[in-house]
CSV table of C-alpha atoms in Angstrom, one decimal:
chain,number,residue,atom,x,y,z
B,1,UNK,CA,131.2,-35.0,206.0
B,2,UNK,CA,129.6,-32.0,204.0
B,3,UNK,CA,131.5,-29.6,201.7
B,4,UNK,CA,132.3,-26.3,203.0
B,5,UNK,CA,129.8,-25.0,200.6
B,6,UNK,CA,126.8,-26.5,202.0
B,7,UNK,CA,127.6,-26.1,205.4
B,8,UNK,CA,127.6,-21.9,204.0
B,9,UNK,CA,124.7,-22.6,203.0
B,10,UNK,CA,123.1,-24.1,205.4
B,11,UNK,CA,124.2,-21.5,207.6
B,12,UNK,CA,123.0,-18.5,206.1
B,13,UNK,CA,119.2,-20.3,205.5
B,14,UNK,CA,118.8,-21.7,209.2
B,15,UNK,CA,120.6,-19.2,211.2
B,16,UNK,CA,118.1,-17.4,212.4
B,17,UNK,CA,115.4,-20.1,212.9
B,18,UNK,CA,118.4,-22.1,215.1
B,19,UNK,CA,118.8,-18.9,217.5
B,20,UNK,CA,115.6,-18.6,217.8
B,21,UNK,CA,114.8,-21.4,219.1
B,22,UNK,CA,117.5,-21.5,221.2
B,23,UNK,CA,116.4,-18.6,223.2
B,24,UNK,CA,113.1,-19.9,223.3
B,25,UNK,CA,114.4,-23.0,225.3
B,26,UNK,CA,117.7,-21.6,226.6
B,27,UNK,CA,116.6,-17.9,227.1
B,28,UNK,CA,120.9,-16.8,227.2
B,29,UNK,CA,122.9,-15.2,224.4
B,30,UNK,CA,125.8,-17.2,225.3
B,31,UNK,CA,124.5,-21.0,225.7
B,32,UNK,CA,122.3,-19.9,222.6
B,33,UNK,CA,125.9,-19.3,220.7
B,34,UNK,CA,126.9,-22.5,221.7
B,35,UNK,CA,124.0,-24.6,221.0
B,36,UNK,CA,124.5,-23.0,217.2
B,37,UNK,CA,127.9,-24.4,216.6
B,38,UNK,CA,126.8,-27.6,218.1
B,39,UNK,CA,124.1,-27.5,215.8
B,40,UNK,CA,125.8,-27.0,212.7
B,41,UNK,CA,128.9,-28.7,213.9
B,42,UNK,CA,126.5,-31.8,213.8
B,43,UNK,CA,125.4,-30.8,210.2
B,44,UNK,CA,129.1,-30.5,208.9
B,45,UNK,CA,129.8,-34.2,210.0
B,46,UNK,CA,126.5,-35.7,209.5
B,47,UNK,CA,126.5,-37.9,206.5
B,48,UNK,CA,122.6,-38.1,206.7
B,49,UNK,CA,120.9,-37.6,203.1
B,50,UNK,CA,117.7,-35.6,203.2
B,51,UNK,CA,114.6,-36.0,201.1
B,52,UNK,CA,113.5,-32.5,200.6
B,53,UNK,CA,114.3,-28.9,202.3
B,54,UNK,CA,111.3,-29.9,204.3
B,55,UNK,CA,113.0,-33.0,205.7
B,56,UNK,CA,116.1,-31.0,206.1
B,57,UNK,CA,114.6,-28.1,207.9
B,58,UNK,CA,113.1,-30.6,210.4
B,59,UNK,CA,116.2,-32.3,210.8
B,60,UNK,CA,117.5,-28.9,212.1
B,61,UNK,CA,114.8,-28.1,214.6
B,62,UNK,CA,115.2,-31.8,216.2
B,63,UNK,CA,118.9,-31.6,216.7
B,64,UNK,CA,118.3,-27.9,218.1
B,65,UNK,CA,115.7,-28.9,220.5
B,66,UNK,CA,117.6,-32.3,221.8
B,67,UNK,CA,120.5,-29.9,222.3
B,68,UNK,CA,118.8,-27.1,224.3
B,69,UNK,CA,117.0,-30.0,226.3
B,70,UNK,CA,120.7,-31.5,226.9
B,71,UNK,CA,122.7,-28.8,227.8
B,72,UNK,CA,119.5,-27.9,230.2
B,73,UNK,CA,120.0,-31.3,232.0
B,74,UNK,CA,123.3,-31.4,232.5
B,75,UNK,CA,124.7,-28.2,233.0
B,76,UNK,CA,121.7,-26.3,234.4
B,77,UNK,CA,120.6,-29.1,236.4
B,78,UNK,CA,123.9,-29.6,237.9
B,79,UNK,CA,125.9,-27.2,238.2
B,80,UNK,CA,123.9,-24.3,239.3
B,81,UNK,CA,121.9,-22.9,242.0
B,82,UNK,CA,118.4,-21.6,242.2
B,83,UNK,CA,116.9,-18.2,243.6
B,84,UNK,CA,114.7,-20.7,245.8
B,85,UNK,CA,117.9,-22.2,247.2
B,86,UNK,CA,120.4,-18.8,247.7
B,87,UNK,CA,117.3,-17.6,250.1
B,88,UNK,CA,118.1,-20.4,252.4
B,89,UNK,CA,121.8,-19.7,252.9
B,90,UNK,CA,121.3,-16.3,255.0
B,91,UNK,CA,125.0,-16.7,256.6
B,92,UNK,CA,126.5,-16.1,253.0
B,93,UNK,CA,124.0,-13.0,252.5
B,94,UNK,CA,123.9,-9.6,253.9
B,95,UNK,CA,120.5,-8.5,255.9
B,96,UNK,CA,119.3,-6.1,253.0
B,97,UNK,CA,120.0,-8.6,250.0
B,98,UNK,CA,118.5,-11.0,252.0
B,99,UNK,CA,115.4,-8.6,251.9
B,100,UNK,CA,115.4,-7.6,248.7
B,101,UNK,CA,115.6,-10.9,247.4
B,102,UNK,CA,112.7,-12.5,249.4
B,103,UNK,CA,110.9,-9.5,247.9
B,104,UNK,CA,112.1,-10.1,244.2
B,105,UNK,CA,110.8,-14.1,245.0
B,106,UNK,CA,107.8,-12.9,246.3
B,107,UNK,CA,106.5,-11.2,243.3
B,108,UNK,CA,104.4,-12.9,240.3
B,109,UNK,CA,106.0,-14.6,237.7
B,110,UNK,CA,105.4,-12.7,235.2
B,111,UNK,CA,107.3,-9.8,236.7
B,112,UNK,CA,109.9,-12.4,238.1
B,113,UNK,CA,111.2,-12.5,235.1
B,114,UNK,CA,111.5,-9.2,233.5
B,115,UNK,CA,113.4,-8.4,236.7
B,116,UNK,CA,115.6,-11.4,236.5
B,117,UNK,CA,116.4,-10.8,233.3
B,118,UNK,CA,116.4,-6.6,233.6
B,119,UNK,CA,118.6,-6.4,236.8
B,120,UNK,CA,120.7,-9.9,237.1
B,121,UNK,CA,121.2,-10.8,233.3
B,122,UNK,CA,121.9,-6.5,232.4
B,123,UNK,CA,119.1,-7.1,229.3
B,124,UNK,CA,117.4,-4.5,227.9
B,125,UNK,CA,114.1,-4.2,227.3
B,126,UNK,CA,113.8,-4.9,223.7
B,127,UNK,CA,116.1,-7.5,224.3
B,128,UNK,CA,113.6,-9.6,226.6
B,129,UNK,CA,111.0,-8.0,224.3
B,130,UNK,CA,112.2,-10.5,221.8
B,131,UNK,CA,113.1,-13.3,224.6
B,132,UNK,CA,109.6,-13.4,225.7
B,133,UNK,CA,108.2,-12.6,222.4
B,134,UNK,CA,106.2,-10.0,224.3
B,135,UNK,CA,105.8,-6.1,223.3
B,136,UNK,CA,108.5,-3.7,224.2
B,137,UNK,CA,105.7,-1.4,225.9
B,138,UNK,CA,104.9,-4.5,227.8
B,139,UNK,CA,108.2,-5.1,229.0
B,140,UNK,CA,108.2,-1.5,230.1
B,141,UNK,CA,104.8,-1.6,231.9
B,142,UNK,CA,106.1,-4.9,234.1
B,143,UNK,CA,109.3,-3.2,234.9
B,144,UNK,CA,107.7,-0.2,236.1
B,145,UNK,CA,104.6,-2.3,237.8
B,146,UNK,CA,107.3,-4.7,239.3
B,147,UNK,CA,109.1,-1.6,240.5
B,148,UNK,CA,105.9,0.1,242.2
B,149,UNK,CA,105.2,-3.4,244.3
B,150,UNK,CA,108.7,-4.1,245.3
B,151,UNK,CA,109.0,-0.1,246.4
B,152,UNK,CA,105.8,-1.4,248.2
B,153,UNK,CA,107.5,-4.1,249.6
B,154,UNK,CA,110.8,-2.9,250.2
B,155,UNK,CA,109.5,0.8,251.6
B,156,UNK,CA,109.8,3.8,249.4
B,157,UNK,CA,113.1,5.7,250.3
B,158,UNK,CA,112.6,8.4,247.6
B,159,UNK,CA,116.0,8.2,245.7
B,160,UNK,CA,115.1,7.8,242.5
């Protein structure tokens, strides 16, 4: 078990590198906070010695990428449900979500997502700026590209 003082330590050197991958893999602020502790939970009461801040640092990024990689298996894998799969349960959705979603599904991925992330996850744009590790302006230009071809899609009502 490590003293208090290197797990501080620890902390404030890998922090950042650890959430970023997390997001990279795990793409959610939440399972991204969780994946952390684990992470340094398994540094506190790891007895491993390490040969240099080299070996350390690598140390890190393995246990962070086996636990993104875990916690996609089990819980993703599991215990949710995809976009792909809601579409086929019509009874359990109205006519117009029903619509909007076949359009959502229908667009390319790379606007998929930005919408995914914009209107079912409540991010920002800057925030999935730095989720993608895309420009903001970029972000911008697919919301407002994916909102031009699902206004196509959908039919234009004019109340925006």
């Amino acid at each position: 078990m490590r003293s208090e003082q290197d797990v501080n330590r620890a902390i404030e050197q890998y922090s950042g590198m650890i959430r970023r991958l997390c997001m990279i893999y795990l793409k959610n602020y939440a399972d991204t906070e969780d994946i952390f502790q684990t992470v340094f939970l398994k540094y506190a009461l790891s007895s491993v010695s390490f040969e240099s801040d080299e070996h350390e640092k690598a140390w890190f990024i393995r246990v962070t990428i086996n636990s993104c990689k875990d916690l996609l298996k089990s819980f993703f894998r599991s215990r949710t449900v995809s976009l792909d799969e809601i579409i086929e349960q019509p009874s359990q959705l109205s006519t117009d979500n029903i619509e909007v979603l076949d359009a959502v599904l229908s667009l390319p991925q790379k606007y998929k997502d930005v919408v995914y992330l914009h209107y079912y996850e409540g991010y920002t744009a800057p925030q999935i700026s730095r989720i993608l590790g895309k420009n903001v302006n970029t972000i911008y230009t697919l919301l407002t590209r994916s909102k031009q071809l699902l206004r196509e899609k959908l039919g234009d009502d004019g109340d925006e």
